[in-house]
PDB file of N, CA and C in Angstrom:
ATOM      1  N   MET F 185      -9.419  -6.337  18.711  1.00 45.00           N
ATOM      2  CA  MET F 185      -8.075  -6.230  18.178  1.00 45.00           C
ATOM      3  C   MET F 185      -7.534  -4.842  18.519  1.00 45.00           C
ATOM      4  N   ASN F 186      -6.333  -4.785  18.994  1.00 47.00           N
ATOM      5  CA  ASN F 186      -5.717  -3.530  19.395  1.00 47.00           C
ATOM      6  C   ASN F 186      -4.880  -2.978  18.247  1.00 47.00           C
ATOM      7  N   PHE F 187      -5.203  -1.756  17.807  1.00 48.00           N
ATOM      8  CA  PHE F 187      -4.500  -1.156  16.685  1.00 48.00           C
ATOM      9  C   PHE F 187      -3.427  -0.170  17.122  1.00 48.00           C
ATOM     10  N   SER F 188      -3.265   0.034  18.406  1.00 50.00           N
ATOM     11  CA  SER F 188      -2.229   0.958  18.849  1.00 50.00           C
ATOM     12  C   SER F 188      -0.867   0.304  18.655  1.00 50.00           C
ATOM     13  N   ARG F 189       0.117   1.127  18.423  1.00 46.00           N
ATOM     14  CA  ARG F 189       1.453   0.615  18.140  1.00 46.00           C
ATOM     15  C   ARG F 189       2.468   1.557  18.770  1.00 46.00           C
ATOM     16  N   LYS F 190       3.474   0.990  19.405  1.00 48.00           N
ATOM     17  CA  LYS F 190       4.538   1.816  19.959  1.00 48.00           C
ATOM     18  C   LYS F 190       5.312   2.449  18.819  1.00 48.00           C
ATOM     19  N   GLU F 191       5.815   3.650  19.053  1.00 51.00           N
ATOM     20  CA  GLU F 191       6.566   4.366  18.021  1.00 51.00           C
ATOM     21  C   GLU F 191       7.768   3.585  17.511  1.00 51.00           C
ATOM     22  N   ASP F 192       8.426   2.834  18.392  1.00 48.00           N
ATOM     23  CA  ASP F 192       9.637   2.145  17.975  1.00 48.00           C
ATOM     24  C   ASP F 192       9.370   0.742  17.424  1.00 48.00           C
ATOM     25  N   GLN F 193       8.112   0.357  17.341  1.00 56.00           N
ATOM     26  CA  GLN F 193       7.761  -0.957  16.821  1.00 56.00           C
ATOM     27  C   GLN F 193       7.591  -0.882  15.308  1.00 56.00           C
ATOM     28  N   ALA F 194       8.176  -1.811  14.588  1.00 64.00           N
ATOM     29  CA  ALA F 194       8.061  -1.827  13.133  1.00 64.00           C
ATOM     30  C   ALA F 194       6.614  -2.118  12.735  1.00 64.00           C
ATOM     31  N   PRO F 195       6.138  -1.471  11.693  1.00 80.00           N
ATOM     32  CA  PRO F 195       4.739  -1.664  11.268  1.00 80.00           C
ATOM     33  C   PRO F 195       4.567  -2.888  10.362  1.00 80.00           C
ATOM     34  N   PHE F 196       4.848  -4.064  10.903  1.00 84.00           N
ATOM     35  CA  PHE F 196       4.616  -5.271  10.130  1.00 84.00           C
ATOM     36  C   PHE F 196       4.108  -6.363  11.049  1.00 84.00           C
ATOM     37  N   GLN F 197       3.542  -7.375  10.453  1.00 88.00           N
ATOM     38  CA  GLN F 197       3.044  -8.513  11.204  1.00 88.00           C
ATOM     39  C   GLN F 197       3.264  -9.781  10.400  1.00 88.00           C
ATOM     40  N   THR F 198       3.277 -10.905  11.076  1.00 90.00           N
ATOM     41  CA  THR F 198       3.390 -12.183  10.408  1.00 90.00           C
ATOM     42  C   THR F 198       1.978 -12.702  10.138  1.00 90.00           C
ATOM     43  N   VAL F 199       1.710 -13.045   8.875  1.00 89.00           N
ATOM     44  CA  VAL F 199       0.394 -13.523   8.461  1.00 89.00           C
ATOM     45  C   VAL F 199       0.535 -14.953   7.957  1.00 89.00           C
ATOM     46  N   GLU F 200      -0.398 -15.806   8.360  1.00 91.00           N
ATOM     47  CA  GLU F 200      -0.417 -17.176   7.868  1.00 91.00           C
ATOM     48  C   GLU F 200      -1.458 -17.269   6.757  1.00 91.00           C
ATOM     49  N   PHE F 201      -1.051 -17.866   5.626  1.00 90.00           N
ATOM     50  CA  PHE F 201      -1.922 -17.996   4.464  1.00 90.00           C
ATOM     51  C   PHE F 201      -2.608 -19.350   4.462  1.00 90.00           C
ATOM     52  N   SER F 202      -3.624 -19.509   3.626  1.00 93.00           N
ATOM     53  CA  SER F 202      -4.430 -20.733   3.596  1.00 93.00           C
ATOM     54  C   SER F 202      -3.615 -21.968   3.233  1.00 93.00           C
ATOM     55  N   ASP F 203      -2.488 -21.786   2.536  1.00 96.00           N
ATOM     56  CA  ASP F 203      -1.654 -22.941   2.178  1.00 96.00           C
ATOM     57  C   ASP F 203      -0.699 -23.342   3.307  1.00 96.00           C
ATOM     58  N   GLY F 204      -0.807 -22.652   4.451  1.00 94.00           N
ATOM     59  CA  GLY F 204       0.035 -22.971   5.595  1.00 94.00           C
ATOM     60  C   GLY F 204       1.317 -22.164   5.664  1.00 94.00           C
ATOM     61  N   SER F 205       1.671 -21.477   4.598  1.00 95.00           N
ATOM     62  CA  SER F 205       2.876 -20.651   4.612  1.00 95.00           C
ATOM     63  C   SER F 205       2.607 -19.371   5.402  1.00 95.00           C
ATOM     64  N   SER F 206       3.672 -18.731   5.838  1.00 94.00           N
ATOM     65  CA  SER F 206       3.528 -17.457   6.541  1.00 94.00           C
ATOM     66  C   SER F 206       4.571 -16.490   6.015  1.00 94.00           C
ATOM     67  N   GLU F 207       4.272 -15.234   6.167  1.00 90.00           N
ATOM     68  CA  GLU F 207       5.162 -14.187   5.677  1.00 90.00           C
ATOM     69  C   GLU F 207       4.928 -12.923   6.480  1.00 90.00           C
ATOM     70  N   GLN F 208       5.984 -12.120   6.632  1.00 89.00           N
ATOM     71  CA  GLN F 208       5.813 -10.829   7.269  1.00 89.00           C
ATOM     72  C   GLN F 208       5.296  -9.853   6.231  1.00 89.00           C
ATOM     73  N   VAL F 209       4.258  -9.111   6.591  1.00 88.00           N
ATOM     74  CA  VAL F 209       3.671  -8.127   5.684  1.00 88.00           C
ATOM     75  C   VAL F 209       3.675  -6.764   6.359  1.00 88.00           C
ATOM     76  N   TRP F 210       3.801  -5.738   5.560  1.00 84.00           N
ATOM     77  CA  TRP F 210       3.856  -4.360   6.033  1.00 84.00           C
ATOM     78  C   TRP F 210       2.435  -3.834   6.156  1.00 84.00           C
ATOM     79  N   ASN F 211       2.151  -3.135   7.238  1.00 85.00           N
ATOM     80  CA  ASN F 211       0.842  -2.523   7.418  1.00 85.00           C
ATOM     81  C   ASN F 211       1.007  -1.161   8.090  1.00 85.00           C
ATOM     82  N   THR F 212       1.121  -0.145   7.254  1.00 79.00           N
ATOM     83  CA  THR F 212       1.372   1.218   7.714  1.00 79.00           C
ATOM     84  C   THR F 212       0.306   1.718   8.672  1.00 79.00           C
ATOM     85  N   PHE F 213      -0.964   1.428   8.381  1.00 80.00           N
ATOM     86  CA  PHE F 213      -2.057   2.055   9.124  1.00 80.00           C
ATOM     87  C   PHE F 213      -2.741   1.149  10.137  1.00 80.00           C
ATOM     88  N   GLY F 214      -2.395  -0.110  10.211  1.00 81.00           N
ATOM     89  CA  GLY F 214      -3.021  -0.998  11.180  1.00 81.00           C
ATOM     90  C   GLY F 214      -3.013  -2.437  10.706  1.00 81.00           C
ATOM     91  N   GLU F 215      -3.278  -3.329  11.633  1.00 80.00           N
ATOM     92  CA  GLU F 215      -3.168  -4.752  11.358  1.00 80.00           C
ATOM     93  C   GLU F 215      -4.138  -5.268  10.301  1.00 80.00           C
ATOM     94  N   GLU F 216      -5.261  -4.621  10.131  1.00 82.00           N
ATOM     95  CA  GLU F 216      -6.264  -5.089   9.170  1.00 82.00           C
ATOM     96  C   GLU F 216      -6.120  -4.423   7.798  1.00 82.00           C
ATOM     97  N   GLN F 217      -5.102  -3.627   7.620  1.00 84.00           N
ATOM     98  CA  GLN F 217      -4.909  -2.891   6.379  1.00 84.00           C
ATOM     99  C   GLN F 217      -3.501  -3.158   5.857  1.00 84.00           C
ATOM    100  N   ILE F 218      -3.307  -4.307   5.231  1.00 86.00           N
ATOM    101  CA  ILE F 218      -2.000  -4.720   4.735  1.00 86.00           C
ATOM    102  C   ILE F 218      -1.654  -3.938   3.477  1.00 86.00           C
ATOM    103  N   ASP F 219      -0.435  -3.416   3.432  1.00 86.00           N
ATOM    104  CA  ASP F 219       0.015  -2.632   2.283  1.00 86.00           C
ATOM    105  C   ASP F 219       0.267  -3.537   1.075  1.00 86.00           C
ATOM    106  N   LEU F 220       0.091  -2.963  -0.100  1.00 87.00           N
ATOM    107  CA  LEU F 220       0.401  -3.647  -1.353  1.00 87.00           C
ATOM    108  C   LEU F 220       1.815  -3.284  -1.773  1.00 87.00           C
ATOM    109  N   ASP F 221       2.527  -4.224  -2.355  1.00 87.00           N
ATOM    110  CA  ASP F 221       3.871  -3.959  -2.871  1.00 87.00           C
ATOM    111  C   ASP F 221       3.732  -3.482  -4.312  1.00 87.00           C
ATOM    112  N   VAL F 222       3.713  -2.165  -4.488  1.00 88.00           N
ATOM    113  CA  VAL F 222       3.449  -1.579  -5.804  1.00 88.00           C
ATOM    114  C   VAL F 222       4.615  -1.733  -6.772  1.00 88.00           C
ATOM    115  N   THR F 223       5.680  -2.372  -6.341  1.00 87.00           N
ATOM    116  CA  THR F 223       6.778  -2.646  -7.276  1.00 87.00           C
ATOM    117  C   THR F 223       6.527  -3.928  -8.066  1.00 87.00           C
ATOM    118  N   LYS F 224       5.533  -4.702  -7.655  1.00 91.00           N
ATOM    119  CA  LYS F 224       5.224  -5.971  -8.321  1.00 91.00           C
ATOM    120  C   LYS F 224       4.182  -5.762  -9.411  1.00 91.00           C
ATOM    121  N   GLU F 225       4.416  -6.360 -10.576  1.00 94.00           N
ATOM    122  CA  GLU F 225       3.495  -6.193 -11.698  1.00 94.00           C
ATOM    123  C   GLU F 225       2.103  -6.723 -11.369  1.00 94.00           C
ATOM    124  N   VAL F 226       2.015  -7.817 -10.628  1.00 94.00           N
ATOM    125  CA  VAL F 226       0.711  -8.378 -10.278  1.00 94.00           C
ATOM    126  C   VAL F 226      -0.100  -7.378  -9.448  1.00 94.00           C
ATOM    127  N   VAL F 227       0.561  -6.613  -8.602  1.00 91.00           N
ATOM    128  CA  VAL F 227      -0.127  -5.603  -7.797  1.00 91.00           C
ATOM    129  C   VAL F 227      -0.566  -4.431  -8.673  1.00 91.00           C
ATOM    130  N   LYS F 228       0.297  -4.013  -9.578  1.00 91.00           N
ATOM    131  CA  LYS F 228      -0.074  -2.931 -10.501  1.00 91.00           C
ATOM    132  C   LYS F 228      -1.290  -3.325 -11.320  1.00 91.00           C
ATOM    133  N   GLN F 229      -1.326  -4.574 -11.788  1.00 94.00           N
ATOM    134  CA  GLN F 229      -2.466  -5.047 -12.566  1.00 94.00           C
ATOM    135  C   GLN F 229      -3.724  -5.122 -11.699  1.00 94.00           C
ATOM    136  N   PHE F 230      -3.573  -5.536 -10.455  1.00 93.00           N
ATOM    137  CA  PHE F 230      -4.692  -5.578  -9.526  1.00 93.00           C
ATOM    138  C   PHE F 230      -5.293  -4.173  -9.353  1.00 93.00           C
ATOM    139  N   ILE F 231      -4.444  -3.174  -9.198  1.00 90.00           N
ATOM    140  CA  ILE F 231      -4.921  -1.803  -9.029  1.00 90.00           C
ATOM    141  C   ILE F 231      -5.627  -1.338 -10.305  1.00 90.00           C
ATOM    142  N   ARG F 232      -5.021  -1.596 -11.462  1.00 91.00           N
ATOM    143  CA  ARG F 232      -5.668  -1.214 -12.737  1.00 91.00           C
ATOM    144  C   ARG F 232      -7.044  -1.865 -12.859  1.00 91.00           C
ATOM    145  N   ASP F 233      -7.101  -3.163 -12.602  1.00 94.00           N
ATOM    146  CA  ASP F 233      -8.371  -3.897 -12.721  1.00 94.00           C
ATOM    147  C   ASP F 233      -9.413  -3.363 -11.746  1.00 94.00           C
ATOM    148  N   THR F 234      -8.974  -3.044 -10.537  1.00 93.00           N
ATOM    149  CA  THR F 234      -9.903  -2.520  -9.529  1.00 93.00           C
ATOM    150  C   THR F 234     -10.451  -1.164  -9.948  1.00 93.00           C
ATOM    151  N   ILE F 235      -9.585  -0.292 -10.458  1.00 91.00           N
ATOM    152  CA  ILE F 235     -10.037   1.029 -10.917  1.00 91.00           C
ATOM    153  C   ILE F 235     -11.007   0.886 -12.091  1.00 91.00           C
ATOM    154  N   LYS F 236     -10.681   0.032 -13.036  1.00 93.00           N
ATOM    155  CA  LYS F 236     -11.574  -0.195 -14.179  1.00 93.00           C
ATOM    156  C   LYS F 236     -12.916  -0.747 -13.729  1.00 93.00           C
ATOM    157  N   ASP F 237     -12.903  -1.682 -12.783  1.00 96.00           N
ATOM    158  CA  ASP F 237     -14.148  -2.260 -12.281  1.00 96.00           C
ATOM    159  C   ASP F 237     -14.994  -1.202 -11.582  1.00 96.00           C
ATOM    160  N   MET F 238     -14.361  -0.376 -10.784  1.00 95.00           N
ATOM    161  CA  MET F 238     -15.096   0.689 -10.101  1.00 95.00           C
ATOM    162  C   MET F 238     -15.718   1.646 -11.120  1.00 95.00           C
ATOM    163  N   ALA F 239     -14.945   1.999 -12.150  1.00 93.00           N
ATOM    164  CA  ALA F 239     -15.456   2.898 -13.191  1.00 93.00           C
ATOM    165  C   ALA F 239     -16.627   2.244 -13.942  1.00 93.00           C
ATOM    166  N   SER F 240     -16.535   0.954 -14.187  1.00 96.00           N
ATOM    167  CA  SER F 240     -17.618   0.264 -14.916  1.00 96.00           C
ATOM    168  C   SER F 240     -18.903   0.201 -14.101  1.00 96.00           C
ATOM    169  N   HIS F 241     -18.796   0.417 -12.805  1.00 97.00           N
ATOM    170  CA  HIS F 241     -19.975   0.438 -11.939  1.00 97.00           C
ATOM    171  C   HIS F 241     -20.409   1.863 -11.599  1.00 97.00           C
ATOM    172  N   GLY F 242     -19.897   2.838 -12.349  1.00 97.00           N
ATOM    173  CA  GLY F 242     -20.364   4.210 -12.210  1.00 97.00           C
ATOM    174  C   GLY F 242     -19.507   5.127 -11.358  1.00 97.00           C
ATOM    175  N   CYS F 243     -18.411   4.645 -10.822  1.00 95.00           N
ATOM    176  CA  CYS F 243     -17.543   5.497 -10.014  1.00 95.00           C
ATOM    177  C   CYS F 243     -16.824   6.481 -10.936  1.00 95.00           C
ATOM    178  N   SER F 244     -16.952   7.754 -10.650  1.00 92.00           N
ATOM    179  CA  SER F 244     -16.310   8.762 -11.497  1.00 92.00           C
ATOM    180  C   SER F 244     -15.191   9.509 -10.768  1.00 92.00           C
ATOM    181  N   LEU F 245     -15.019   9.230  -9.487  1.00 92.00           N
ATOM    182  CA  LEU F 245     -14.003   9.913  -8.695  1.00 92.00           C
ATOM    183  C   LEU F 245     -13.480   8.950  -7.635  1.00 92.00           C
ATOM    184  N   ILE F 246     -12.164   8.863  -7.531  1.00 88.00           N
ATOM    185  CA  ILE F 246     -11.540   8.020  -6.516  1.00 88.00           C
ATOM    186  C   ILE F 246     -10.594   8.878  -5.707  1.00 88.00           C
ATOM    187  N   ARG F 247     -10.783   8.903  -4.395  1.00 89.00           N
ATOM    188  CA  ARG F 247      -9.882   9.644  -3.515  1.00 89.00           C
ATOM    189  C   ARG F 247      -8.634   8.820  -3.279  1.00 89.00           C
ATOM    190  N   LEU F 248      -7.506   9.444  -3.402  1.00 83.00           N
ATOM    191  CA  LEU F 248      -6.223   8.775  -3.196  1.00 83.00           C
ATOM    192  C   LEU F 248      -5.511   9.366  -1.980  1.00 83.00           C
ATOM    193  N   ASP F 249      -6.222   9.451  -0.892  1.00 80.00           N
ATOM    194  CA  ASP F 249      -5.713  10.094   0.320  1.00 80.00           C
ATOM    195  C   ASP F 249      -4.335   9.592   0.744  1.00 80.00           C
ATOM    196  N   ALA F 250      -4.146   8.302   0.769  1.00 80.00           N
ATOM    197  CA  ALA F 250      -2.899   7.728   1.282  1.00 80.00           C
ATOM    198  C   ALA F 250      -2.009   7.193   0.172  1.00 80.00           C
ATOM    199  N   PHE F 251      -2.280   7.573  -1.058  1.00 83.00           N
ATOM    200  CA  PHE F 251      -1.541   7.035  -2.200  1.00 83.00           C
ATOM    201  C   PHE F 251      -0.041   7.282  -2.081  1.00 83.00           C
ATOM    202  N   ALA F 252       0.331   8.426  -1.556  1.00 83.00           N
ATOM    203  CA  ALA F 252       1.756   8.767  -1.455  1.00 83.00           C
ATOM    204  C   ALA F 252       2.510   7.804  -0.546  1.00 83.00           C
ATOM    205  N   TYR F 253       1.810   7.155   0.367  1.00 82.00           N
ATOM    206  CA  TYR F 253       2.472   6.187   1.246  1.00 82.00           C
ATOM    207  C   TYR F 253       2.904   4.932   0.496  1.00 82.00           C
ATOM    208  N   ALA F 254       2.412   4.713  -0.703  1.00 85.00           N
ATOM    209  CA  ALA F 254       2.754   3.513  -1.474  1.00 85.00           C
ATOM    210  C   ALA F 254       4.238   3.465  -1.810  1.00 85.00           C
ATOM    211  N   ILE F 255       4.901   4.604  -1.851  1.00 85.00           N
ATOM    212  CA  ILE F 255       6.318   4.667  -2.212  1.00 85.00           C
ATOM    213  C   ILE F 255       7.140   5.063  -0.982  1.00 85.00           C
ATOM    214  N   LYS F 256       6.818   4.487   0.138  1.00 80.00           N
ATOM    215  CA  LYS F 256       7.599   4.791   1.337  1.00 80.00           C
ATOM    216  C   LYS F 256       8.914   4.016   1.297  1.00 80.00           C
ATOM    217  N   LYS F 257       9.906   4.540   1.982  1.00 80.00           N
ATOM    218  CA  LYS F 257      11.213   3.887   2.034  1.00 80.00           C
ATOM    219  C   LYS F 257      11.661   3.813   3.476  1.00 80.00           C
ATOM    220  N   LEU F 258      12.235   2.681   3.844  1.00 76.00           N
ATOM    221  CA  LEU F 258      12.785   2.541   5.183  1.00 76.00           C
ATOM    222  C   LEU F 258      13.888   3.567   5.407  1.00 76.00           C
ATOM    223  N   ASP F 259      14.023   3.967   6.630  1.00 81.00           N
ATOM    224  CA  ASP F 259      15.069   4.899   7.049  1.00 81.00           C
ATOM    225  C   ASP F 259      14.929   6.284   6.435  1.00 81.00           C
ATOM    226  N   THR F 260      13.701   6.652   6.061  1.00 80.00           N
ATOM    227  CA  THR F 260      13.431   8.025   5.622  1.00 80.00           C
ATOM    228  C   THR F 260      12.313   8.581   6.483  1.00 80.00           C
ATOM    229  N   ASN F 261      12.251   9.885   6.600  1.00 80.00           N
ATOM    230  CA  ASN F 261      11.185  10.534   7.358  1.00 80.00           C
ATOM    231  C   ASN F 261      10.069  11.031   6.462  1.00 80.00           C
ATOM    232  N   ASP F 262      10.268  10.974   5.167  1.00 80.00           N
ATOM    233  CA  ASP F 262       9.295  11.500   4.215  1.00 80.00           C
ATOM    234  C   ASP F 262       8.530  10.354   3.576  1.00 80.00           C
ATOM    235  N   PHE F 263       7.205  10.464   3.539  1.00 78.00           N
ATOM    236  CA  PHE F 263       6.403   9.437   2.899  1.00 78.00           C
ATOM    237  C   PHE F 263       6.126   9.779   1.435  1.00 78.00           C
ATOM    238  N   PHE F 264       6.363  11.015   1.025  1.00 83.00           N
ATOM    239  CA  PHE F 264       6.057  11.483  -0.336  1.00 83.00           C
ATOM    240  C   PHE F 264       7.368  11.534  -1.113  1.00 83.00           C
ATOM    241  N   ILE F 265       7.770  10.396  -1.657  1.00 88.00           N
ATOM    242  CA  ILE F 265       9.069  10.267  -2.316  1.00 88.00           C
ATOM    243  C   ILE F 265       8.920  10.615  -3.792  1.00 88.00           C
ATOM    244  N   GLU F 266       9.643  11.647  -4.206  1.00 88.00           N
ATOM    245  CA  GLU F 266       9.607  12.067  -5.616  1.00 88.00           C
ATOM    246  C   GLU F 266      10.900  11.655  -6.308  1.00 88.00           C
ATOM    247  N   PRO F 267      10.866  11.328  -7.561  1.00 90.00           N
ATOM    248  CA  PRO F 267       9.742  11.349  -8.498  1.00 90.00           C
ATOM    249  C   PRO F 267       8.931  10.049  -8.506  1.00 90.00           C
ATOM    250  N   GLU F 268       9.290   9.074  -7.644  1.00 89.00           N
ATOM    251  CA  GLU F 268       8.652   7.759  -7.685  1.00 89.00           C
ATOM    252  C   GLU F 268       7.129   7.808  -7.553  1.00 89.00           C
ATOM    253  N   ILE F 269       6.617   8.700  -6.689  1.00 89.00           N
ATOM    254  CA  ILE F 269       5.166   8.764  -6.505  1.00 89.00           C
ATOM    255  C   ILE F 269       4.462   9.199  -7.786  1.00 89.00           C
ATOM    256  N   TRP F 270       5.065  10.139  -8.515  1.00 91.00           N
ATOM    257  CA  TRP F 270       4.451  10.615  -9.767  1.00 91.00           C
ATOM    258  C   TRP F 270       4.540   9.542 -10.849  1.00 91.00           C
ATOM    259  N   GLU F 271       5.637   8.794 -10.870  1.00 90.00           N
ATOM    260  CA  GLU F 271       5.771   7.692 -11.834  1.00 90.00           C
ATOM    261  C   GLU F 271       4.718   6.632 -11.573  1.00 90.00           C
ATOM    262  N   LEU F 272       4.499   6.288 -10.304  1.00 88.00           N
ATOM    263  CA  LEU F 272       3.491   5.292  -9.966  1.00 88.00           C
ATOM    264  C   LEU F 272       2.103   5.789 -10.348  1.00 88.00           C
ATOM    265  N   LEU F 273       1.789   7.011 -10.017  1.00 88.00           N
ATOM    266  CA  LEU F 273       0.471   7.568 -10.332  1.00 88.00           C
ATOM    267  C   LEU F 273       0.216   7.544 -11.839  1.00 88.00           C
ATOM    268  N   GLY F 274       1.257   7.770 -12.634  1.00 89.00           N
ATOM    269  CA  GLY F 274       1.119   7.763 -14.083  1.00 89.00           C
ATOM    270  C   GLY F 274       0.825   6.406 -14.690  1.00 89.00           C
ATOM    271  N   LEU F 275       0.994   5.343 -13.918  1.00 84.00           N
ATOM    272  CA  LEU F 275       0.736   3.995 -14.439  1.00 84.00           C
ATOM    273  C   LEU F 275      -0.737   3.619 -14.474  1.00 84.00           C
ATOM    274  N   PHE F 276      -1.577   4.401 -13.817  1.00 78.00           N
ATOM    275  CA  PHE F 276      -2.982   4.036 -13.680  1.00 78.00           C
ATOM    276  C   PHE F 276      -3.881   4.993 -14.442  1.00 78.00           C
ATOM    277  N   PRO F 277      -4.965   4.438 -14.993  1.00 66.00           N
ATOM    278  CA  PRO F 277      -5.896   5.270 -15.806  1.00 66.00           C
ATOM    279  C   PRO F 277      -6.600   6.319 -14.979  1.00 66.00           C
TER     280      PRO F 277
END
């Protein structure tokens, strides 16, 4: 699988789901790393549950290297959008 992308190519792909439906999904870092829509409550709950599960298995530190990319906006050059990034970070334990 080729992960290179032209600069002018949008970072999304069309994915087909098991029910036969398809949808375009955003993938900032590559085709195998689909972004989560952190504006959706189901995604926020998924992140909370994942963090809690990791902690219950002894994880005491989680690196959030690319967390700021979660609040990216089209037609902007900045990936670290304030205050939205701090509001999102505050939602998780």
